């Protein structure tokens, strides 16, 4: 349609804010294998992103989450550029994990940087990172999402990002359907978001990586707009030792793009990635 | 009553978190006259508080708000101890104002320090600081307060403190009754809070200083618990050049304690402080 | 010469680290007129620099210095990106000055960010910012510069940057020749540096802005390498209301490039900029 | 002597600045066993110190160092109060080590907090923490210590604390006598310091814990003043599983005070602590 209303134009601008994500499930590695060592590591992506649709760098915060040998999740977050975080660099040389998420932030201009708005988010065993945006979030789904939550999930929210609210929807689903797989929960969350976006006349993109330590699930999804790119890789399809998901390929090895409106699901036991296309597409 | 339930005991513990406040209206001064120079300045109170009911120091953040000659409000906030904030010290030697608020924070243990949870809060011309607590806020009035707000006020909230939510109630009242005085607005807010606390079986304390640059209003108030102390001073009652309100007297000059459940209201034009006792007392 | 030694190559790499500077002397303005409002303000230069020889953004710190009506210098510094510093934005809307310096930092990779390594530097009435580098500073002039200083100047140094050590040389000169003009002091400093660089077989670039509140002096200078660009502007040469110096033009108005190895000197009384070429050139 | 000069009085004031330290060598533990879990953990000591001679709290920075299974040293440092550092809390639940140092800082009033002035300091395999002070350091031993260093050690120094300069002396000794034990190096360092203090008419206290991962060495020492207290503990003298050193006992179990002018040395292999009194005493 040639005619775009001002509201629509603003919405599109609001949507192009983007972070850079990475997720890993496989044999135990040091975190620096994701954050620093690859040619186009998260560190490199933070100051030299190749597929960022807006902004110049992702310098407004950094976070990493990982599981220890007992399956307990840990997080480290900061509001400074990854490249200035010497503590994170130390940490990444020390921590070994078979499941980890990483994140560098591009925040909305003019906002105060709060640690609580930094990802990954955590609840019980879950770790979660999100790249994308709900268009005009404060005016559209902010209050409706909160209103839909049970008291216990409502109280989990510490910040004001759309990302944390999407995570709250996912937690809410798992609270009411505790036997669901992560994939079911992520799909249900995207469906709920899509329904809400339709009802409140907005759009969103939701590239998500979520894990419980035993499985990892990722989505490239959007409603009413285009989703950012997302890639995944496994060294050897027949004998995979890991599955890695990232906003941009970390290296020159073989990386596959996520199809639009698709998910990837992988369990630690098998390391066989299962990709599927979502039906409830825009 | 000799019998206190466990819930009540927890509530009392939760209530004794306290910050230190100062407010000023009068002839133009440098901010260091409030923050550093007095014998028991806010700086001194931050590491050597005398009337703090819990905690040892107020080192979990600092903030100052002031008005320029045109009546525009400015804020400076940080999440470090006042005594380590060299930028604030510079600023306080530079800024001159006839109306200012100051604040040092004692935060709940174990929480992430976010700038958005630092006071003063600001909305349009209003600056606001609060010392006290809503007992078990997350479980009691957090959601009811938010639900009572209009969309525009709802969106003002950037953090998760009880203080910011009390401020939102005050903003809500002024939005619906824009011709009210600050005193009316503060009284109405305390009444609303009291009604909500009764309904949700909780208690709170609310020592508040709020200003619009042309008048300053303060309360020492509590429902179901005891309010922290609060003091005020004016150098010469007959020919006052300023009215200062503070959690603890800044100096050896004459300071008067606020009566329990009382307010003080003063306009820049007259500088005649008006104190009154609130009727809706616990 | 076609043959460049490895040492030389490293030297060149080390030299291309760069910050962005701005200096102002003239009728009183709000700081936001330098930091935020111009089309290519320091804010804009911090994430979208046009003439940076290395790096992508200047996000490793920010600082501003200014003089009040009595000629006292003030500084504000932080180790976060300018674009995330909400306190600086507030401050820049409040502060009015007839003489100010601004700075955004591009730090060496992998170093811990310390406030003490943030500019402007200050000593007595002097404010100072530097863009450029002494090649392999730690291995070349770090210790020789320190050894050349009197005890009182030695103790001024709080950090480990080449910039602060160049400032120390300038302070040392003014301490021994207190009646010198800023221009004489800056020239002498550059001469001393050049002699030291020759002696210790290194190179450096020194784009400097220094002020005492009553005059402002700037240099574009290098020895053994090329100096970064530097520009200056005055609205009306015949009736100037100010002189502004900046790493990159702040706007489309007329800006003049500094010639290589040149200085600009201007006094608050006349606002007549005096440019001159340095004799002791590489 | 009844007569104390002004210089002496100032010196005494300058000396009473104090941090809190802990060191551990033994069977592998989680860091939270030192930092959070004991009744009087480093966390508890940070806001409720019992034997601090000056100040109220140790809120001006925090640091921890540890060795991994391969003997590589890691550090984490921050400039905020330990009790507000949620990243450190996460980390301390994750990191397991058989050798660790911890530190909470009480900084000089009015100084800018730089990460580089936070302990532990590290060089190669060494980790080092210091509690105490060189009296009037900037005016007495600052420059003499630096002048005594080789170029390579000189360049290790990133900050301006007396602590880091004492560490540099120790590194210098080990560089020239690489086969020395830590105990020899610490003794030599204290001797050198004592000689320098005599020559430059100053005093100092040096409670130090230093480790290379395979042994741990601690001192309680002062020249011309009194050393802060220091304690050590081992659960079972006959069958020790660890040796812990701390500024204040972490718990009610048996802790032994260090004698004045004494050292403790323990190797990981034997875990048999060797205490001795230093001859070169004030």
Short mmCIF file of C-alpha atoms in Angstrom, two decimals, chain C:
data_model
loop_
_atom_site.label_atom_id
_atom_site.label_comp_id
_atom_site.label_asym_id
_atom_site.label_seq_id
_atom_site.Cartn_x
_atom_site.Cartn_y
_atom_site.Cartn_z
CA UNK C 1 60.52 6.22 2.47
CA UNK C 2 59.27 2.84 1.38
CA UNK C 3 60.78 0.91 4.21
CA UNK C 4 58.84 1.08 7.45
CA UNK C 5 60.11 -0.85 10.42
CA UNK C 6 57.76 -2.91 12.54
CA UNK C 7 58.25 -0.44 15.36
CA UNK C 8 57.15 2.34 13.06
CA UNK C 9 54.09 0.40 11.94
CA UNK C 10 53.03 -0.22 15.52
CA UNK C 11 53.61 3.42 16.23
CA UNK C 12 51.25 4.43 13.47
CA UNK C 13 48.58 2.09 14.74
CA UNK C 14 48.96 3.44 18.21
CA UNK C 15 48.66 6.98 16.93
CA UNK C 16 45.28 6.73 15.29
CA UNK C 17 43.28 6.55 18.49
CA UNK C 18 41.17 9.67 18.58
CA UNK C 19 38.68 11.62 20.62
CA UNK C 20 36.42 14.48 19.56
CA UNK C 21 36.87 17.96 21.06
CA UNK C 22 35.08 21.26 21.19
CA UNK C 23 36.06 24.60 22.72
CA UNK C 24 34.15 27.86 23.00
CA UNK C 25 34.91 31.44 24.01
CA UNK C 26 32.42 34.26 23.51
CA UNK C 27 29.11 35.55 24.67
CA UNK C 28 27.38 33.39 27.24
CA UNK C 29 25.64 30.29 25.89
CA UNK C 30 24.00 27.21 27.27
CA UNK C 31 26.21 24.16 27.04
CA UNK C 32 23.62 22.37 24.95
CA UNK C 33 24.51 24.80 22.14
CA UNK C 34 27.76 22.87 21.85
CA UNK C 35 26.78 19.43 23.06
CA UNK C 36 23.32 18.74 21.63
CA UNK C 37 21.67 21.42 19.51
CA UNK C 38 23.93 21.83 16.47
CA UNK C 39 23.35 19.52 13.53
CA UNK C 40 26.73 17.87 14.11
CA UNK C 41 27.00 18.54 17.84
CA UNK C 42 29.43 16.70 20.08
CA UNK C 43 26.52 14.33 20.80
CA UNK C 44 26.15 13.62 17.11
CA UNK C 45 29.89 13.30 16.62
CA UNK C 46 30.04 10.74 19.44
CA UNK C 47 28.07 8.12 17.50
CA UNK C 48 28.50 9.45 13.97
CA UNK C 49 32.01 10.91 13.65
CA UNK C 50 33.03 11.84 10.13
CA UNK C 51 36.77 12.35 10.44
CA UNK C 52 37.79 9.71 12.93
CA UNK C 53 40.88 7.90 11.65
CA UNK C 54 40.29 4.78 13.73
CA UNK C 55 37.49 3.25 15.72
CA UNK C 56 33.78 3.58 15.04
CA UNK C 57 32.36 5.73 17.82
CA UNK C 58 33.59 7.82 20.76
CA UNK C 59 31.72 6.01 23.50
CA UNK C 60 34.37 5.49 26.17
CA UNK C 61 33.74 8.57 28.24
CA UNK C 62 32.58 12.14 28.14
CA UNK C 63 33.54 15.37 29.81
CA UNK C 64 32.74 19.03 29.84
CA UNK C 65 34.42 21.97 31.54
CA UNK C 66 33.19 25.53 31.92
CA UNK C 67 33.73 28.78 33.79
CA UNK C 68 31.17 30.57 35.93
CA UNK C 69 30.66 34.33 36.02
CA UNK C 70 33.51 34.71 38.52
CA UNK C 71 35.90 32.82 36.29
CA UNK C 72 35.94 29.65 38.38
CA UNK C 73 36.31 26.45 36.38
CA UNK C 74 33.96 23.48 36.79
CA UNK C 75 34.13 20.00 35.33
CA UNK C 76 31.75 17.11 34.78
CA UNK C 77 33.10 13.75 33.63
CA UNK C 78 31.74 10.28 33.14
CA UNK C 79 32.92 6.95 31.74
CA UNK C 80 29.76 6.14 29.76
CA UNK C 81 28.79 7.16 26.21
CA UNK C 82 27.65 10.79 25.97
CA UNK C 83 24.40 9.58 24.42
CA UNK C 84 23.53 7.63 27.57
CA UNK C 85 24.36 10.38 30.04
CA UNK C 86 21.04 11.86 31.12
CA UNK C 87 22.71 13.86 33.88
CA UNK C 88 24.92 15.59 31.34
CA UNK C 89 21.90 16.39 29.22
CA UNK C 90 20.17 18.03 32.20
CA UNK C 91 23.32 19.90 33.09
CA UNK C 92 23.84 21.16 29.55
CA UNK C 93 20.37 22.71 29.57
CA UNK C 94 21.14 24.48 32.84
CA UNK C 95 24.74 25.65 32.62
CA UNK C 96 25.45 29.00 30.95
CA UNK C 97 29.00 30.01 30.29
CA UNK C 98 31.14 32.22 28.11
CA UNK C 99 33.92 29.67 28.00
CA UNK C 100 33.58 25.91 27.77
CA UNK C 101 35.36 22.76 26.61
CA UNK C 102 33.79 19.44 25.63
CA UNK C 103 35.20 16.01 24.97
CA UNK C 104 34.11 12.52 23.97
CA UNK C 105 36.53 9.68 24.40
CA UNK C 106 37.77 6.81 22.27
CA UNK C 107 39.88 4.72 24.63
CA UNK C 108 42.48 2.10 23.95
CA UNK C 109 40.91 -1.35 23.60
CA UNK C 110 41.00 -3.60 26.62
CA UNK C 111 41.72 -0.97 29.24
CA UNK C 112 39.70 -0.39 32.37
CA UNK C 113 37.76 2.86 32.15
CA UNK C 114 38.73 5.20 34.97
CA UNK C 115 37.17 8.59 35.57
CA UNK C 116 40.67 9.93 36.18
CA UNK C 117 41.54 9.21 32.56
CA UNK C 118 38.57 11.28 31.36
CA UNK C 119 39.04 14.82 30.16
CA UNK C 120 38.91 17.80 30.61
CA UNK C 121 41.79 17.99 33.03
CA UNK C 122 41.91 20.92 35.41
CA UNK C 123 44.56 22.67 37.44
CA UNK C 124 43.86 25.96 39.17
CA UNK C 125 42.11 28.03 36.51
CA UNK C 126 43.15 25.87 33.58
CA UNK C 127 40.93 23.49 31.63
CA UNK C 128 42.52 21.26 29.01
CA UNK C 129 41.45 18.71 26.39
CA UNK C 130 43.67 16.73 24.03
CA UNK C 131 43.03 14.63 20.94
CA UNK C 132 45.85 12.58 19.55
CA UNK C 133 48.45 10.26 20.97
CA UNK C 134 52.05 9.80 21.91
CA UNK C 135 53.10 6.64 20.06
CA UNK C 136 53.70 3.72 22.41
CA UNK C 137 53.41 6.15 25.27
CA UNK C 138 54.00 3.65 28.07
CA UNK C 139 57.27 2.56 26.48
CA UNK C 140 58.50 5.94 25.29
CA UNK C 141 57.66 9.22 27.02
CA UNK C 142 55.65 8.06 30.05
CA UNK C 143 58.57 7.88 32.41
CA UNK C 144 60.70 10.66 30.87
CA UNK C 145 57.82 13.15 31.16
CA UNK C 146 57.19 12.23 34.78
CA UNK C 147 60.88 12.46 35.60
CA UNK C 148 61.00 15.98 34.21
CA UNK C 149 58.27 17.28 36.50
CA UNK C 150 58.57 19.11 39.79
CA UNK C 151 57.08 17.33 42.78
CA UNK C 152 53.98 19.52 42.86
CA UNK C 153 53.17 18.91 39.20
CA UNK C 154 54.01 15.23 39.52
CA UNK C 155 51.36 14.86 42.18
CA UNK C 156 48.67 16.45 40.00
CA UNK C 157 48.59 13.37 37.80
CA UNK C 158 45.80 10.97 38.74
CA UNK C 159 45.68 8.73 35.67
CA UNK C 160 47.91 7.17 33.07
CA UNK C 161 46.97 8.84 29.79
CA UNK C 162 49.42 10.59 27.52
CA UNK C 163 46.93 13.49 27.49
CA UNK C 164 47.22 14.12 31.21
CA UNK C 165 50.99 13.98 31.00
CA UNK C 166 51.02 16.56 28.22
CA UNK C 167 48.84 18.73 30.43
CA UNK C 168 51.33 18.24 33.25
CA UNK C 169 54.10 19.54 31.01
CA UNK C 170 52.03 22.63 30.29
CA UNK C 171 51.29 23.16 33.99
CA UNK C 172 54.98 22.76 34.74
CA UNK C 173 55.86 25.46 32.23
CA UNK C 174 53.29 27.85 33.63
CA UNK C 175 54.48 27.15 37.15
CA UNK C 176 58.01 28.14 36.23
CA UNK C 177 56.90 30.98 33.93
CA UNK C 178 53.68 32.22 35.54
CA UNK C 179 53.50 35.38 33.45
CA UNK C 180 53.44 33.52 30.16
CA UNK C 181 50.41 33.66 27.94
CA UNK C 182 48.55 30.42 27.24
CA UNK C 183 49.90 30.58 23.71
CA UNK C 184 53.48 30.74 24.92
CA UNK C 185 52.83 27.89 27.31
CA UNK C 186 51.25 25.72 24.64
CA UNK C 187 54.06 26.41 22.19
CA UNK C 188 56.67 25.63 24.81
CA UNK C 189 54.87 22.42 25.68
CA UNK C 190 54.80 21.30 22.06
CA UNK C 191 58.47 22.15 21.70
CA UNK C 192 59.35 20.17 24.79
CA UNK C 193 57.31 17.23 23.56
CA UNK C 194 58.97 17.38 20.17
CA UNK C 195 62.42 17.39 21.73
CA UNK C 196 61.49 14.45 23.92
CA UNK C 197 59.98 12.55 21.00
CA UNK C 198 63.17 13.05 19.01
CA UNK C 199 65.30 11.92 21.90
CA UNK C 200 63.21 8.83 22.57
CA UNK C 201 62.58 8.03 18.91
CA UNK C 202 58.83 8.28 18.95
CA UNK C 203 56.11 10.40 17.39
CA UNK C 204 52.97 12.13 18.59
CA UNK C 205 49.97 14.20 17.62
CA UNK C 206 48.60 16.92 19.84
CA UNK C 207 45.38 18.66 18.99
CA UNK C 208 44.85 20.62 22.17
CA UNK C 209 42.36 23.15 23.48
CA UNK C 210 43.31 24.89 26.70
CA UNK C 211 41.74 27.82 28.50
CA UNK C 212 42.04 29.89 31.65
CA UNK C 213 38.57 31.36 31.22
CA UNK C 214 39.85 34.67 29.85
CA UNK C 215 41.53 33.30 26.76
CA UNK C 216 41.44 30.14 24.73
CA UNK C 217 44.30 28.52 22.88
CA UNK C 218 44.25 25.57 20.47
CA UNK C 219 46.79 23.64 18.47
CA UNK C 220 46.85 21.24 15.56
CA UNK C 221 50.26 19.70 15.77
CA UNK C 222 52.15 16.50 15.18
CA UNK C 223 55.69 15.23 15.12
CA UNK C 224 56.58 12.20 13.00
CA UNK C 225 52.98 11.57 12.04
CA UNK C 226 49.94 13.45 10.80
CA UNK C 227 47.76 15.48 13.12
CA UNK C 228 44.01 14.91 13.21
CA UNK C 229 41.87 17.59 11.63
CA UNK C 230 40.71 20.60 13.62
CA UNK C 231 38.40 23.47 12.71
CA UNK C 232 37.40 26.84 13.99
CA UNK C 233 34.60 29.25 13.34
CA UNK C 234 33.42 32.73 14.24
CA UNK C 235 30.09 33.94 13.01
CA UNK C 236 31.20 37.33 11.78
CA UNK C 237 34.87 38.10 11.39
CA UNK C 238 34.28 41.83 11.79
CA UNK C 239 31.97 41.61 14.75
CA UNK C 240 32.61 38.24 16.31
CA UNK C 241 30.48 37.15 19.23
CA UNK C 242 32.44 33.96 19.78
CA UNK C 243 35.19 31.67 18.58
CA UNK C 244 34.49 27.95 18.48
CA UNK C 245 37.06 25.21 17.88
CA UNK C 246 36.05 21.62 17.12
CA UNK C 247 37.38 18.33 15.79
CA UNK C 248 34.60 18.42 13.22
CA UNK C 249 32.45 21.38 12.09
CA UNK C 250 29.36 21.56 14.30
CA UNK C 251 27.18 22.92 11.51
CA UNK C 252 27.03 24.15 7.94
CA UNK C 253 28.13 27.67 8.87
CA UNK C 254 31.58 28.71 7.80
CA UNK C 255 34.31 26.66 9.47
CA UNK C 256 38.00 27.02 8.72
CA UNK C 257 40.45 24.14 8.97
CA UNK C 258 43.54 24.56 11.11
CA UNK C 259 46.68 24.42 9.00
CA UNK C 260 49.05 21.64 10.00
CA UNK C 261 51.39 22.71 12.79
CA UNK C 262 49.34 25.76 13.66
CA UNK C 263 47.81 27.40 16.68
CA UNK C 264 44.87 29.67 17.40
CA UNK C 265 44.79 32.10 20.28
CA UNK C 266 41.89 34.30 21.27
CA UNK C 267 41.17 36.56 24.24
CA UNK C 268 37.73 37.03 25.72
CA UNK C 269 38.08 40.81 25.61
CA UNK C 270 38.67 41.16 21.89
CA UNK C 271 37.47 37.84 20.48
CA UNK C 272 39.94 38.40 17.63
CA UNK C 273 41.41 35.00 16.81
CA UNK C 274 45.14 34.98 16.13
CA UNK C 275 46.39 32.03 14.11
CA UNK C 276 50.03 31.21 13.60
CA UNK C 277 52.19 28.42 12.30
CA UNK C 278 54.64 26.75 14.64
CA UNK C 279 58.26 26.88 13.66
CA UNK C 280 59.45 23.75 15.36
CA UNK C 281 57.70 21.45 12.88
CA UNK C 282 58.51 17.86 12.12
#
